[in-house]
Short mmCIF file of C-alpha atoms (C1' of nucleotides) in Angstrom, two decimals:
data_model
loop_
_atom_site.label_atom_id
_atom_site.label_comp_id
_atom_site.label_asym_id
_atom_site.label_seq_id
_atom_site.Cartn_x
_atom_site.Cartn_y
_atom_site.Cartn_z
CA MET A 207 -6.40 8.01 -1.81
CA LYS A 208 -7.81 7.61 -4.75
CA ASN A 209 -11.57 6.12 -3.84
CA LYS A 210 -13.87 7.70 -1.35
CA SER A 211 -15.27 5.02 -1.26
CA LEU A 212 -12.11 3.36 0.91
CA GLU A 213 -13.12 5.70 4.24
CA GLU A 214 -16.69 4.51 3.92
CA MET A 215 -15.37 1.47 3.94
CA ASN A 216 -16.36 0.73 7.44
CA CYS A 217 -13.36 -1.46 7.90
CA PRO A 218 -9.83 -1.02 9.56
CA ILE A 219 -7.84 -2.13 7.35
CA ALA A 220 -9.33 -0.60 4.67
CA ARG A 221 -9.51 3.15 6.47
CA SER A 222 -5.88 2.13 7.62
CA LEU A 223 -4.55 2.14 4.12
CA GLU A 224 -6.20 5.05 3.20
CA HIS A 225 -3.52 6.82 5.13
CA VAL A 226 -0.69 4.33 4.33
CA GLY A 227 -1.46 2.62 1.37
CA GLU A 228 0.49 4.89 -0.98
CA TRP A 229 3.54 3.05 -0.81
CA TRP A 230 5.80 6.02 -0.47
CA ASN A 231 4.29 6.29 3.05
CA ILE A 232 5.78 3.20 3.83
CA LEU A 233 9.40 3.60 3.03
CA ILE A 234 8.76 7.94 4.21
CA LEU A 235 7.86 5.90 7.61
CA ARG A 236 10.50 3.23 7.48
CA ASP A 237 13.73 6.47 6.94
CA ALA A 238 11.54 8.04 9.81
CA MET A 239 11.80 5.51 12.58
CA LEU A 240 15.10 4.46 11.46
CA GLY A 241 16.10 8.45 11.81
CA THR A 242 15.92 10.02 9.13
CA SER A 243 13.81 13.75 9.81
CA LYS A 244 14.87 15.91 7.72
CA PHE A 245 13.14 17.03 4.05
CA ASP A 246 16.66 16.05 2.18
CA ASP A 247 17.58 12.87 3.79
CA PHE A 248 14.43 11.40 3.02
CA GLN A 249 14.97 12.54 -0.53
CA ILE A 250 18.61 11.55 -0.56
CA ASN A 251 17.49 8.30 0.72
CA LEU A 252 14.58 7.53 -1.39
CA GLY A 253 15.08 9.04 -4.76
CA ILE A 254 11.69 10.52 -4.48
CA ALA A 255 11.31 13.81 -6.51
CA THR A 256 10.97 16.78 -4.23
CA SER A 257 7.10 17.45 -5.12
CA THR A 258 6.47 13.80 -3.97
CA LEU A 259 8.20 14.31 -0.91
CA THR A 260 6.09 17.44 -0.14
CA ARG A 261 3.01 16.04 -0.51
CA ARG A 262 4.10 12.86 0.57
CA LEU A 263 5.03 14.70 4.45
CA ASN A 264 2.29 17.08 4.63
CA GLY A 265 -0.45 13.95 3.94
CA LEU A 266 1.39 12.11 6.60
CA VAL A 267 1.85 15.30 8.95
CA GLU A 268 -2.19 15.51 8.26
CA SER A 269 -3.12 12.33 9.31
CA GLY A 270 -1.11 12.18 12.22
CA LEU A 271 1.83 10.17 11.36
CA LEU A 272 4.76 12.46 11.49
CA ASP A 273 5.38 15.99 13.21
CA ARG A 274 6.28 19.04 11.44
CA ARG A 275 8.57 20.65 14.28
CA LEU A 276 10.47 23.99 13.73
CA TYR A 277 13.64 23.45 15.07
CA CYS A 278 15.74 26.22 13.98
CA GLU A 279 14.04 30.20 13.63
CA LYS A 280 16.63 31.51 11.17
CA PRO A 281 16.76 30.29 8.58
CA PRO A 282 13.26 28.77 9.58
CA ARG A 283 13.67 25.03 9.44
CA TYR A 284 11.56 22.54 10.12
CA GLU A 285 11.73 18.50 10.66
CA TYR A 286 9.76 15.71 10.75
CA LYS A 287 9.50 13.93 13.43
CA ILE A 288 7.26 10.41 14.32
CA THR A 289 4.56 10.23 16.47
CA GLN A 290 3.18 7.96 18.56
CA LYS A 291 0.66 6.97 16.18
CA GLY A 292 3.42 6.67 13.58
CA LEU A 293 5.24 4.77 16.25
CA ASP A 294 2.44 2.35 16.83
CA PHE A 295 2.22 1.49 13.13
CA ARG A 296 5.71 -0.32 13.09
CA PRO A 297 4.67 -3.20 14.45
CA VAL A 298 3.21 -3.40 10.54
CA LEU A 299 6.39 -2.39 9.13
CA LEU A 300 7.56 -5.81 10.96
CA THR A 301 5.80 -7.66 9.71
CA ILE A 302 5.88 -6.29 6.09
CA MET A 303 9.40 -6.83 6.84
CA GLN A 304 9.87 -10.66 7.79
CA TRP A 305 8.14 -11.13 4.94
CA GLY A 306 9.86 -9.33 2.87
CA ASN A 307 12.77 -11.38 4.27
CA LYS A 308 11.36 -14.68 3.24
CA TYR A 309 10.15 -14.14 -0.02
CA TYR A 310 12.24 -10.80 -1.15
CA ALA A 311 15.58 -10.93 -0.19
CA GLU A 312 16.88 -13.07 -2.65
CA ASP A 313 20.28 -10.99 -2.94
CA GLY A 314 21.04 -11.74 0.42
CA LEU A 315 19.35 -8.04 1.87
CA LYS A 316 17.78 -8.46 5.05
CA MET A 317 16.60 -6.51 7.59
CA VAL A 318 17.83 -7.37 10.70
CA LEU A 319 15.65 -6.51 14.40
CA VAL A 320 18.19 -4.50 17.16
CA ASP A 321 17.23 -4.33 20.39
CA VAL A 322 16.83 -1.23 21.82
CA ALA A 323 17.57 -0.51 25.08
CA SER A 324 15.30 2.95 25.89
CA GLY A 325 12.80 0.15 26.51
CA GLN A 326 11.09 -0.31 23.77
CA PRO A 327 11.25 -3.97 22.45
CA VAL A 328 12.25 -4.04 19.14
CA ASP A 329 13.42 -1.14 16.43
CA LEU A 330 14.16 -2.30 12.77
CA MET A 331 17.19 -1.09 10.65
CA LEU A 332 18.60 -1.12 7.16
CA VAL A 333 21.80 -3.36 7.40
CA ASP A 334 23.20 -2.43 4.35
CA ARG A 335 22.57 0.95 5.27
CA ILE A 336 23.38 1.47 9.02
CA THR A 337 26.28 -0.48 10.27
CA ASN A 338 27.23 -1.82 13.12
CA SER A 339 29.60 0.67 13.64
CA GLU A 340 27.60 2.96 12.82
CA ILE A 341 25.05 2.75 15.44
CA ASN A 342 24.51 4.46 18.22
CA THR A 343 25.19 2.31 20.88
CA GLN A 344 23.77 3.20 23.60
CA GLN A 345 20.23 3.27 21.69
CA HIS A 346 20.80 0.48 19.76
CA GLN A 347 22.34 -3.14 20.03
CA THR A 348 22.15 -5.77 17.18
CA ILE A 349 20.86 -8.61 18.42
CA ALA A 350 20.39 -10.01 15.00
CA THR A 351 22.29 -9.51 11.86
CA GLU A 352 22.06 -11.31 8.22
CA LEU A 353 24.59 -9.43 6.51
CA LYS A 354 25.17 -8.77 2.36
CA PRO A 355 27.56 -11.32 1.77
CA MET B 187 3.36 -0.74 -9.54
CA LYS B 188 4.87 2.75 -11.47
CA ASN B 189 8.54 2.76 -10.54
CA LYS B 190 10.53 0.23 -11.46
CA SER B 191 13.51 0.98 -9.19
CA LEU B 192 11.25 0.01 -6.60
CA GLU B 193 12.84 -3.50 -7.19
CA GLU B 194 15.91 -1.96 -7.39
CA MET B 195 15.60 -0.94 -3.95
CA ASN B 196 17.60 -3.84 -2.04
CA CYS B 197 15.07 -3.01 0.89
CA PRO B 198 12.92 -6.31 1.68
CA ILE B 199 10.02 -3.46 2.80
CA ALA B 200 10.15 -1.93 -0.33
CA ARG B 201 10.54 -5.39 -2.89
CA SER B 202 7.37 -6.18 -0.72
CA LEU B 203 5.32 -3.08 -1.65
CA GLU B 204 6.09 -4.24 -4.95
CA HIS B 205 3.56 -6.95 -5.11
CA VAL B 206 0.86 -6.14 -1.89
CA GLY B 207 1.53 -2.14 -1.98
CA GLU B 208 -1.55 -1.79 -4.44
CA TRP B 209 -4.48 -1.02 -1.42
CA TRP B 210 -6.90 -3.36 -3.74
CA ASN B 211 -4.49 -6.28 -3.44
CA ILE B 212 -4.61 -5.99 0.42
CA LEU B 213 -7.87 -5.91 0.20
CA ILE B 214 -7.96 -8.74 -2.22
CA LEU B 215 -5.96 -11.09 -0.17
CA ARG B 216 -8.06 -9.64 3.42
CA ASP B 217 -11.61 -11.33 1.96
CA ALA B 218 -9.00 -14.36 0.36
CA MET B 219 -8.33 -15.09 3.84
CA LEU B 220 -11.66 -14.62 4.33
CA GLY B 221 -12.87 -17.63 2.31
CA THR B 222 -13.71 -15.87 -0.50
CA SER B 223 -12.81 -17.38 -4.07
CA LYS B 224 -15.06 -16.95 -6.68
CA PHE B 225 -14.30 -14.01 -8.93
CA ASP B 226 -18.35 -12.37 -8.77
CA ASP B 227 -18.22 -12.35 -4.18
CA PHE B 228 -14.97 -10.72 -4.69
CA GLN B 229 -16.54 -8.27 -6.87
CA ILE B 230 -19.63 -7.73 -5.00
CA ASN B 231 -17.92 -7.15 -1.41
CA LEU B 232 -15.12 -4.62 -2.91
CA GLY B 233 -16.94 -3.23 -5.07
CA ILE B 234 -14.26 -3.28 -7.38
CA ALA B 235 -14.62 -2.23 -11.20
CA THR B 236 -14.20 -6.20 -12.75
CA SER B 237 -11.65 -5.13 -15.10
CA THR B 238 -9.52 -3.39 -12.39
CA LEU B 239 -10.60 -6.78 -10.37
CA THR B 240 -8.82 -9.10 -13.11
CA ARG B 241 -6.39 -6.29 -13.76
CA ARG B 242 -4.94 -7.24 -9.47
CA LEU B 243 -6.06 -10.66 -9.51
CA ASN B 244 -4.62 -12.01 -12.03
CA GLY B 245 -1.22 -9.71 -10.54
CA LEU B 246 -1.62 -11.70 -7.51
CA VAL B 247 -1.93 -14.72 -9.05
CA GLU B 248 1.55 -13.78 -10.91
CA SER B 249 3.12 -12.87 -7.36
CA GLY B 250 2.81 -16.43 -6.31
CA LEU B 251 -0.16 -14.92 -3.55
CA LEU B 252 -2.59 -16.22 -5.07
CA ASP B 253 -3.77 -19.70 -7.26
CA ARG B 254 -5.59 -19.98 -9.75
CA ARG B 255 -7.12 -23.29 -10.03
CA LEU B 256 -10.22 -25.06 -12.57
CA TYR B 257 -13.06 -26.01 -10.44
CA CYS B 258 -15.20 -26.54 -12.98
CA GLU B 259 -14.69 -28.05 -16.40
CA LYS B 260 -17.97 -27.60 -18.66
CA PRO B 261 -18.25 -24.33 -18.12
CA PRO B 262 -15.26 -23.67 -16.95
CA ARG B 263 -15.01 -22.30 -13.71
CA TYR B 264 -12.18 -20.83 -12.23
CA GLU B 265 -11.54 -19.99 -8.19
CA TYR B 266 -9.02 -17.88 -6.46
CA LYS B 267 -7.16 -19.51 -3.53
CA ILE B 268 -4.80 -18.25 -1.14
CA THR B 269 -1.28 -19.59 -1.45
CA GLN B 270 1.04 -20.63 1.55
CA LYS B 271 2.98 -17.23 0.27
CA GLY B 272 -0.19 -15.45 0.58
CA LEU B 273 -1.02 -17.12 3.91
CA ASP B 274 2.54 -15.96 5.21
CA PHE B 275 1.06 -12.61 4.62
CA ARG B 276 -1.34 -12.73 7.28
CA PRO B 277 0.29 -11.53 10.03
CA VAL B 278 1.14 -7.99 7.83
CA LEU B 279 -3.18 -8.10 7.57
CA LEU B 280 -3.01 -8.60 11.46
CA THR B 281 -0.93 -6.38 12.90
CA ILE B 282 -2.69 -2.95 9.87
CA MET B 283 -6.16 -4.78 11.48
CA GLN B 284 -5.16 -3.80 14.70
CA TRP B 285 -3.69 -0.61 14.07
CA GLY B 286 -6.63 0.24 12.23
CA ASN B 287 -8.29 -1.13 15.42
CA LYS B 288 -7.11 1.60 17.30
CA TYR B 289 -7.14 4.67 15.37
CA TYR B 290 -9.72 4.29 12.71
CA ALA B 291 -13.24 2.37 14.45
CA GLU B 292 -14.59 5.36 15.28
CA ASP B 293 -17.60 3.84 14.74
CA GLY B 294 -17.25 0.72 17.00
CA LEU B 295 -16.64 -1.24 14.00
CA LYS B 296 -13.53 -3.09 14.37
CA MET B 297 -12.10 -6.88 13.46
CA VAL B 298 -11.61 -9.53 15.98
CA LEU B 299 -9.23 -12.40 15.79
CA VAL B 300 -10.99 -15.99 15.49
CA ASP B 301 -9.49 -19.22 16.59
CA VAL B 302 -8.85 -21.60 14.21
CA ALA B 303 -9.35 -25.19 14.71
CA SER B 304 -7.75 -26.00 11.55
CA GLY B 305 -4.70 -26.31 14.05
CA GLN B 306 -3.41 -22.40 12.63
CA PRO B 307 -3.69 -19.76 15.45
CA VAL B 308 -5.27 -17.09 14.29
CA ASP B 309 -7.26 -16.03 11.71
CA LEU B 310 -9.03 -12.78 10.72
CA MET B 311 -12.87 -11.71 9.70
CA LEU B 312 -15.03 -8.18 9.84
CA VAL B 313 -17.15 -9.03 12.41
CA ASP B 314 -20.31 -7.12 10.85
CA ARG B 315 -20.27 -9.13 7.58
CA ILE B 316 -19.82 -12.05 8.64
CA THR B 317 -21.65 -13.03 11.89
CA ASN B 318 -21.26 -15.23 14.63
CA SER B 319 -24.31 -17.81 12.82
CA GLU B 320 -22.48 -17.40 9.23
CA ILE B 321 -19.51 -19.41 10.69
CA ASN B 322 -18.66 -22.69 9.69
CA THR B 323 -17.72 -23.27 13.38
CA GLN B 324 -15.57 -26.67 12.73
CA GLN B 325 -13.40 -24.68 11.12
CA HIS B 326 -13.76 -20.87 13.04
CA GLN B 327 -14.70 -20.05 16.80
CA THR B 328 -14.55 -16.98 17.47
CA ILE B 329 -12.56 -15.85 20.61
CA ALA B 330 -13.55 -11.85 21.28
CA THR B 331 -15.84 -9.60 19.07
CA GLU B 332 -16.54 -5.84 19.64
CA LEU B 333 -19.52 -5.55 17.36
CA LYS B 334 -21.32 -3.04 15.83
CA PRO B 335 -23.61 -0.75 18.31
"C1'" DC C 90 -23.41 -16.55 -14.73
"C1'" DC C 91 -18.16 -15.56 -15.03
"C1'" DG C 92 -14.91 -13.07 -16.30
"C1'" DT C 93 -12.02 -10.33 -20.29
"C1'" DA C 94 -11.17 -6.50 -23.42
"C1'" DT C 95 -11.89 -1.28 -24.84
"C1'" DC C 96 -12.07 3.21 -23.99
"C1'" DC C 97 -11.76 7.00 -21.05
"C1'" DT C 98 -10.73 9.68 -16.54
"C1'" DC C 99 -7.95 11.12 -13.44
"C1'" DC C 100 -4.44 11.95 -10.20
"C1'" DA C 101 -0.32 10.19 -8.85
"C1'" DC C 102 4.13 10.98 -9.85
"C1'" DG C 103 8.74 13.10 -11.71
"C1'" DA C 104 11.50 17.33 -13.87
"C1'" DT C 105 11.94 21.24 -13.84
"C1'" DA C 106 12.17 25.83 -12.34
"C1'" DC C 107 11.81 28.96 -8.76
"C1'" DT C 108 11.49 31.33 -3.61
"C1'" DG C 109 13.95 32.54 1.33
"C1'" DC D 157 19.98 24.32 2.06
"C1'" DA D 158 14.86 23.81 2.26
"C1'" DG D 159 11.26 23.45 0.04
"C1'" DT D 160 7.08 25.08 -3.30
"C1'" DA D 161 4.96 25.75 -7.65
"C1'" DT D 162 4.14 24.34 -12.06
"C1'" DC D 163 3.53 21.30 -16.07
"C1'" DG D 164 3.51 17.29 -18.40
"C1'" DT D 165 2.75 11.90 -18.64
"C1'" DG D 166 1.79 7.09 -17.34
"C1'" DG D 167 -0.64 3.78 -15.56
"C1'" DA D 168 -4.61 2.48 -12.23
"C1'" DG D 169 -9.16 2.41 -11.48
"C1'" DG D 170 -13.92 2.82 -13.20
"C1'" DA D 171 -17.84 2.28 -17.09
"C1'" DT D 172 -19.65 -0.56 -20.59
"C1'" DA D 173 -19.70 -3.65 -23.76
"C1'" DC D 174 -18.96 -8.18 -25.51
"C1'" DG D 175 -17.53 -13.80 -25.09
"C1'" DG D 176 -17.59 -18.28 -23.19
#
DNA sequence: CCGTATCCTCCACGATACTG
DNA sequence: CAGTATCGTGGAGGATACGG
């Protein structure tokens, strides 16, 4: 971030903000947890400028929250997969989500928790973007939904 | 924030970031939950420019996370107290804190949970800034500490 | 003492154009 | 299609001076 002193603040919250404080990062992580991994998918989903997306993705890779992996050799193609450190950030997104649901869901659009059969306790998804029919039911099972009217 | 489109994003996370995404806001809320309420206390604690602090405080008041109250008539003095909406944001800070403790506490400085006798389950405090002796023990009781060496 | 107003700087972001 | 490079700008933040 702009202020170097954040790192010197010796507070875990302040230091965390150094790496995820930019709100684009939060939204990129959100989508990464939802399964997005390709550059263009992020770009289309978020409506972010490509140059900005490059910078943010690189920053998140540098911070160890995303992993850049070559998945195709010819032509070289990369995907951005969430790391364990990034997954550990999920509770933060969940609590932001709950707070946002309470105070900023006037139009009825909320996010919901889904049960992940793979063993992980909870995951998050945006209701109007991933409909129930689109969910890989082997991986996800909706346990609560509040759909847009 | 700079981008109006965040509000139009129809996602509770995105909308929340509209109000608390600026990292100064997070730190101000952190201190407000720790009991800070006076302008100068925020300023000294955070090392923030006074003009910036004015802007951020006003923004948080506008967003309904802080409440500006006149507590002295002559001369007029105001204090900034956290609102219920602000208190509801506390779980977010707690999860950020936990994540920060895990990944950004290399120097041993962590935050801890304290039991609030007033009935609320948990509160947070910064270990090196509020020592045990300074805690209002009627209000707080430390249940876990990991102090800087 | 408790802020606010003003000016300035800088950088995150967007737009655009470009490469493999 | 999957990005990177470059340029211009708005606004957040800092420094300073000032008002109640």
